[in-house]
Tab-separated table of C-alpha atoms and ligand atoms in Angstrom:
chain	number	residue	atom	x	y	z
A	17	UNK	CA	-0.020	-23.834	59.303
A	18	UNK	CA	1.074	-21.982	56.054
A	19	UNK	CA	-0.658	-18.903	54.721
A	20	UNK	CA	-1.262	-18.663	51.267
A	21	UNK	CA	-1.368	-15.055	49.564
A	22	UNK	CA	-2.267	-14.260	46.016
A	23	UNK	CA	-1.152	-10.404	45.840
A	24	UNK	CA	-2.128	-9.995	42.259
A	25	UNK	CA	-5.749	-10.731	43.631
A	26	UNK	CA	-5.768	-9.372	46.886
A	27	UNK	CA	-6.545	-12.570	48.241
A	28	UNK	CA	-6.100	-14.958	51.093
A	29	UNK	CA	-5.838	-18.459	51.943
A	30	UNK	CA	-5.305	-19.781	55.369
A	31	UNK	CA	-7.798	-23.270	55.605
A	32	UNK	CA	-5.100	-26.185	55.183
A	33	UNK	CA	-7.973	-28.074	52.616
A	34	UNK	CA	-8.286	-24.786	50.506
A	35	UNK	CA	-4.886	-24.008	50.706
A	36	UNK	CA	-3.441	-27.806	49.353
A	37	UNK	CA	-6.585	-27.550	46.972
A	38	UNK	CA	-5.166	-23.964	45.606
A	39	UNK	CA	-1.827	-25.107	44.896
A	40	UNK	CA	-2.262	-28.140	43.811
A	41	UNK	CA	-3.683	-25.774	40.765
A	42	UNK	CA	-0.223	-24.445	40.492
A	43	UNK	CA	1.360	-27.682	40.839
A	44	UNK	CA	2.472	-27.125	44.304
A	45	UNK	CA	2.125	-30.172	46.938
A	46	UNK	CA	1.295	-29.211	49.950
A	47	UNK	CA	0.605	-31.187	53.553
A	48	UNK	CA	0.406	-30.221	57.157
A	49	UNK	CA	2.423	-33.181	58.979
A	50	UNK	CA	2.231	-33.721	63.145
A	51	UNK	CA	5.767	-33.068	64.740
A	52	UNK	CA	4.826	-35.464	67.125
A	53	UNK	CA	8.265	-36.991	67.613
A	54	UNK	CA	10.060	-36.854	71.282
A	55	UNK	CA	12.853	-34.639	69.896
A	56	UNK	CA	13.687	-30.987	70.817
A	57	UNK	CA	13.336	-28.417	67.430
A	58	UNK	CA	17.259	-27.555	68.100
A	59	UNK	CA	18.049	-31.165	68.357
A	60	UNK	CA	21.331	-32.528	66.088
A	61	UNK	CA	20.412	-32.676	62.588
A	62	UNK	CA	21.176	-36.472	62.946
A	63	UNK	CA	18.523	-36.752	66.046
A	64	UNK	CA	16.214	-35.037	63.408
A	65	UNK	CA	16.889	-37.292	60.935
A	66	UNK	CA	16.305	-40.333	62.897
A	67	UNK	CA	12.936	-39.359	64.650
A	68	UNK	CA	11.975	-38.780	61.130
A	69	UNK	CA	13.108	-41.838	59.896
A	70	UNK	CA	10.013	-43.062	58.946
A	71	UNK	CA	8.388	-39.609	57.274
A	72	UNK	CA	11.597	-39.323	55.232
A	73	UNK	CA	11.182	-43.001	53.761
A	74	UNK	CA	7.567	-42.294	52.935
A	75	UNK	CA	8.745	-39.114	50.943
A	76	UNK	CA	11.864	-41.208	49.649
A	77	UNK	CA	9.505	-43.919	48.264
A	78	UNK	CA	7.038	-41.538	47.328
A	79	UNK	CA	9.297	-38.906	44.770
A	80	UNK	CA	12.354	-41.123	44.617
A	81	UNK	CA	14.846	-38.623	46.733
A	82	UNK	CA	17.860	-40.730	47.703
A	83	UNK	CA	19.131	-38.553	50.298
A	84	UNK	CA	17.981	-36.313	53.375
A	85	UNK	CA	19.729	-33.570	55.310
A	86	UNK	CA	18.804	-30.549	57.434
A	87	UNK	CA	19.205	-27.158	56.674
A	88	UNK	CA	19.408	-24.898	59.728
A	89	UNK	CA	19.402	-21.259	58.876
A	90	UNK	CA	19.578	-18.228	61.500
A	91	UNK	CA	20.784	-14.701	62.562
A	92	UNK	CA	24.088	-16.393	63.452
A	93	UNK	CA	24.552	-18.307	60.472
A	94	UNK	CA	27.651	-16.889	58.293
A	95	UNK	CA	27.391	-15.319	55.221
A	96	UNK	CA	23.825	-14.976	55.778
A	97	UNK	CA	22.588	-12.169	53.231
A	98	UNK	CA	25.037	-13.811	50.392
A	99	UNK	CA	23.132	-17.182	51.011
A	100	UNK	CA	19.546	-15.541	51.132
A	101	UNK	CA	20.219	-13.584	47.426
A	102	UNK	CA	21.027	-16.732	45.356
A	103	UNK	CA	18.007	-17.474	46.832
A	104	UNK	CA	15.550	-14.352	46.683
A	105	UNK	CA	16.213	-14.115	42.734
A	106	UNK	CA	13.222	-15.493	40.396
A	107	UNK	CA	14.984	-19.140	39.756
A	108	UNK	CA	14.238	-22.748	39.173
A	109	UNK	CA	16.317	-26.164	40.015
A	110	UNK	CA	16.420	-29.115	37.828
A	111	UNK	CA	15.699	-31.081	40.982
A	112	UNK	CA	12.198	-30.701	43.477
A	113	UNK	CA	13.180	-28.690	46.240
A	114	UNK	CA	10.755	-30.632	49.169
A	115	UNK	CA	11.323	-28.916	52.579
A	116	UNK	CA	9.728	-30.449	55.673
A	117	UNK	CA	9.742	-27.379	58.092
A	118	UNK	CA	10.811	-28.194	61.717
A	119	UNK	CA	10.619	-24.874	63.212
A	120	UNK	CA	11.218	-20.927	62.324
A	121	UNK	CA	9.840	-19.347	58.907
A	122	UNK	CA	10.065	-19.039	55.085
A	123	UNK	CA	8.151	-17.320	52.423
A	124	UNK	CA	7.973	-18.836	48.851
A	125	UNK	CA	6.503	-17.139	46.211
A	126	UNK	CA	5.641	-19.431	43.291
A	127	UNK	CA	5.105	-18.391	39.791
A	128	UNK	CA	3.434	-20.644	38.056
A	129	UNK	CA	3.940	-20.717	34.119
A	130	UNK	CA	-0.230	-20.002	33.690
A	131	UNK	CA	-1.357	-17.885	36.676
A	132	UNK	CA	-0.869	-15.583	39.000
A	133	UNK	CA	2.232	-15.630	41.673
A	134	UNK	CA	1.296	-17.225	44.767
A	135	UNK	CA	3.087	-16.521	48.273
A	136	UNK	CA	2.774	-19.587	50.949
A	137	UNK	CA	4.541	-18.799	54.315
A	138	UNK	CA	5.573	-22.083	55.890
A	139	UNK	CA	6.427	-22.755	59.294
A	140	UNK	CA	6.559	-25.911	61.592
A	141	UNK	CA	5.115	-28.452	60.168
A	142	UNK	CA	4.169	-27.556	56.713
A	143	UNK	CA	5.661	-30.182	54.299
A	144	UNK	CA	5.974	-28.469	50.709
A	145	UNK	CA	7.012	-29.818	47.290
A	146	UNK	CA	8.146	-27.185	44.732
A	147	UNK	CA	8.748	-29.357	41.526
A	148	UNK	CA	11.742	-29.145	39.022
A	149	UNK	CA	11.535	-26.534	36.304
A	150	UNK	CA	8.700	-24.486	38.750
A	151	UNK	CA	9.930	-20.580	39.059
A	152	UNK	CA	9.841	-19.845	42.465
A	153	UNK	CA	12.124	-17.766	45.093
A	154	UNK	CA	12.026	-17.756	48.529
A	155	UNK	CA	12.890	-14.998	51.563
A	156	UNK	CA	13.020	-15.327	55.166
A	157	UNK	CA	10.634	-13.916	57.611
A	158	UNK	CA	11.462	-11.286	60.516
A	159	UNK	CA	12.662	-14.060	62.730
A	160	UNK	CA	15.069	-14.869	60.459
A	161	UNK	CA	15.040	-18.633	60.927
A	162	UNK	CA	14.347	-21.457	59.458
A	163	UNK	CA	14.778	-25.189	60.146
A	164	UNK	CA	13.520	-27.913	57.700
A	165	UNK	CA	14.636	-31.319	56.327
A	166	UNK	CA	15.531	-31.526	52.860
A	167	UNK	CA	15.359	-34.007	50.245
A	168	UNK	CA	17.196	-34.518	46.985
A	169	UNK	CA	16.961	-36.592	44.054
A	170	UNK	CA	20.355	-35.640	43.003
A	171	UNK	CA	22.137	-32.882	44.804
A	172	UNK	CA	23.986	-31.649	41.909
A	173	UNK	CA	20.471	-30.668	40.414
A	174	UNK	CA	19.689	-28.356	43.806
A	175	UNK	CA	21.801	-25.368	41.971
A	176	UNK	CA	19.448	-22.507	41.096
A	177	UNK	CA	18.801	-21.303	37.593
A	178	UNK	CA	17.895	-17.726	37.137
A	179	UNK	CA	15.325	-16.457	34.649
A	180	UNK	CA	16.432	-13.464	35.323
A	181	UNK	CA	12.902	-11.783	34.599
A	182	UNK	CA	13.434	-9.648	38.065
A	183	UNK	CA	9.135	-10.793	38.556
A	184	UNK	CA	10.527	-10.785	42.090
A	185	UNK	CA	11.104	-7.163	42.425
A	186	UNK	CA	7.249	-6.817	41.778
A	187	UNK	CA	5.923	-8.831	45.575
A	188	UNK	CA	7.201	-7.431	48.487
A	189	UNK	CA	9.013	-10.262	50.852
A	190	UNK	CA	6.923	-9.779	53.681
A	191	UNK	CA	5.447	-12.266	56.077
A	192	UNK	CA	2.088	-11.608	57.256
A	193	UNK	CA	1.389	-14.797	59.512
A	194	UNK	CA	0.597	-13.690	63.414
A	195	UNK	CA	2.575	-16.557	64.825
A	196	UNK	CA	6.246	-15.722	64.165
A	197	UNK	CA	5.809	-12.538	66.151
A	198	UNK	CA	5.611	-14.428	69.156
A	199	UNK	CA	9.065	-15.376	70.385
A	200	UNK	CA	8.054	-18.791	71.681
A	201	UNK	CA	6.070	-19.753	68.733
A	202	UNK	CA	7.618	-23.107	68.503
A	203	UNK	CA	7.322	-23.799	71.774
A	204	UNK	CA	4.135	-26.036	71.487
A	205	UNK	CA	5.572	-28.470	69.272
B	327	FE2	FE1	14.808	-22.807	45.042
C-alpha cells in the first residue's frame, strides 16, 4: 500500500480511501489492485503481460493507452544512476505516465500547479496515474528496485520535459515505508 507524505505540512497519509481521496485533489489517480495472478514477481515481462491481460485492457479502454510493456529496474541494471537523473529532475511528459507496480519501490513526488508537493511511495500493487502536463519526479527507494507495467498513449510523448525550477532539490528522496526494509517483502504476493 502506498504512503502518502505532504512535507510542506508535516503530514501523513497511509489509509488507501484517504490517500485516493487526497490525490484525487491533486489530480492524481490512485488504486490498490490484488496481484492475485499465478505468476512469479520475476516472471518474463511477456508472462506479466499476459496474466494481466485483462487489467491492462480495462486501463487500455479506460485512458485510451494503445500499448503495454514492463519496466524492470534494479542494482544490476546498466547505466543505472544516468537513467534515475533524467528522471529525479522536476519534469512533465506530454503523455500520462500510469505505472502498475508488480514488486520493489518508487517514490513520486507530485507538484501540483495549486498546492503543496505531495510524495506517494508505491510498491506492489499500487496502480498510479500521473497525467500529462502534471510536474512530478520520481527516485528509487533503498532497495533500489522497481518492477511495474507501463502504459502509453503514444510512446514518443513518454520523453520528459524539464521545468527546470530545481523544486526538487527542496524534498529529500527518502522512503519512509517499513516494508521495503524487509528483504522478502514481496514474498506474500
Ligand atoms: Fe515522469
Amino acid at each position: 500500500m502506498a504512503l502518502v507524505t505532504i512535507p510542506d505540512q508535516d503530514e501523513r497519509l497511509t489509509d488507501p480511501e484517504a490517500i485516493a481521496a487526497y490525490l484525487k485533489t491533486c489530480g492524481i489517480d490512485y488504486e490498490r489492485w490484488r496481484l492475485a495472478h499465478p505468476v512469479a514477481i520475476d516472471a518474463p515481462a511477456t508472462d506479466i503481460l499476459r496474466a494481466f491481460s485483462r487489467e491492462i485492457d480495462e486501463l487500455k479502454a479506460r485512458g485510451g493507452y494503445v500499448t503495454a510493456d514492463v519496466i524492470d529496474v534494479n542494482p544490476e541494471t546498466p547505466g543505472l544512476e544516468a537513467m534515475l537523473s533524467k528522471f529525479s529532475r522536476e519534469h512533465w511528459h506530454d503523455e500520462d505516465e500510469v505505472r502498475f507496480i508488480i514488486s520493489g519501490h518508487g517514490l513520486f513526488h507530485i507538484h501540483p500547479k495549486m498546492s503543496t508537493v505531495v510524495a506517494i511511495e508505491v510498491e506492489a500493487g499500487d496502480l498510479i496515474r500521473v497525467p500529462r502536463g502534471t510536474w512530478h519526479w520520481f527516485n528509487l527507494c533503498a532497495d533500489r528496485h522497481i518492477r511495474a507495467i507501463r502504459l502509453f498513449q503514444d510512446m514518443s510523448g513518454w520523453t520528459p520535459l524539464y521545468t527546470d525550477s530545481n523544486v526538487d532539490q527542496r524534498y529529500l528522496p527518502v522512503c519512509f515505508g517499513a516494508s521495503h526494509l524487509q528483504p522478502n517483502s514481496d514474498a506474500a504476493y
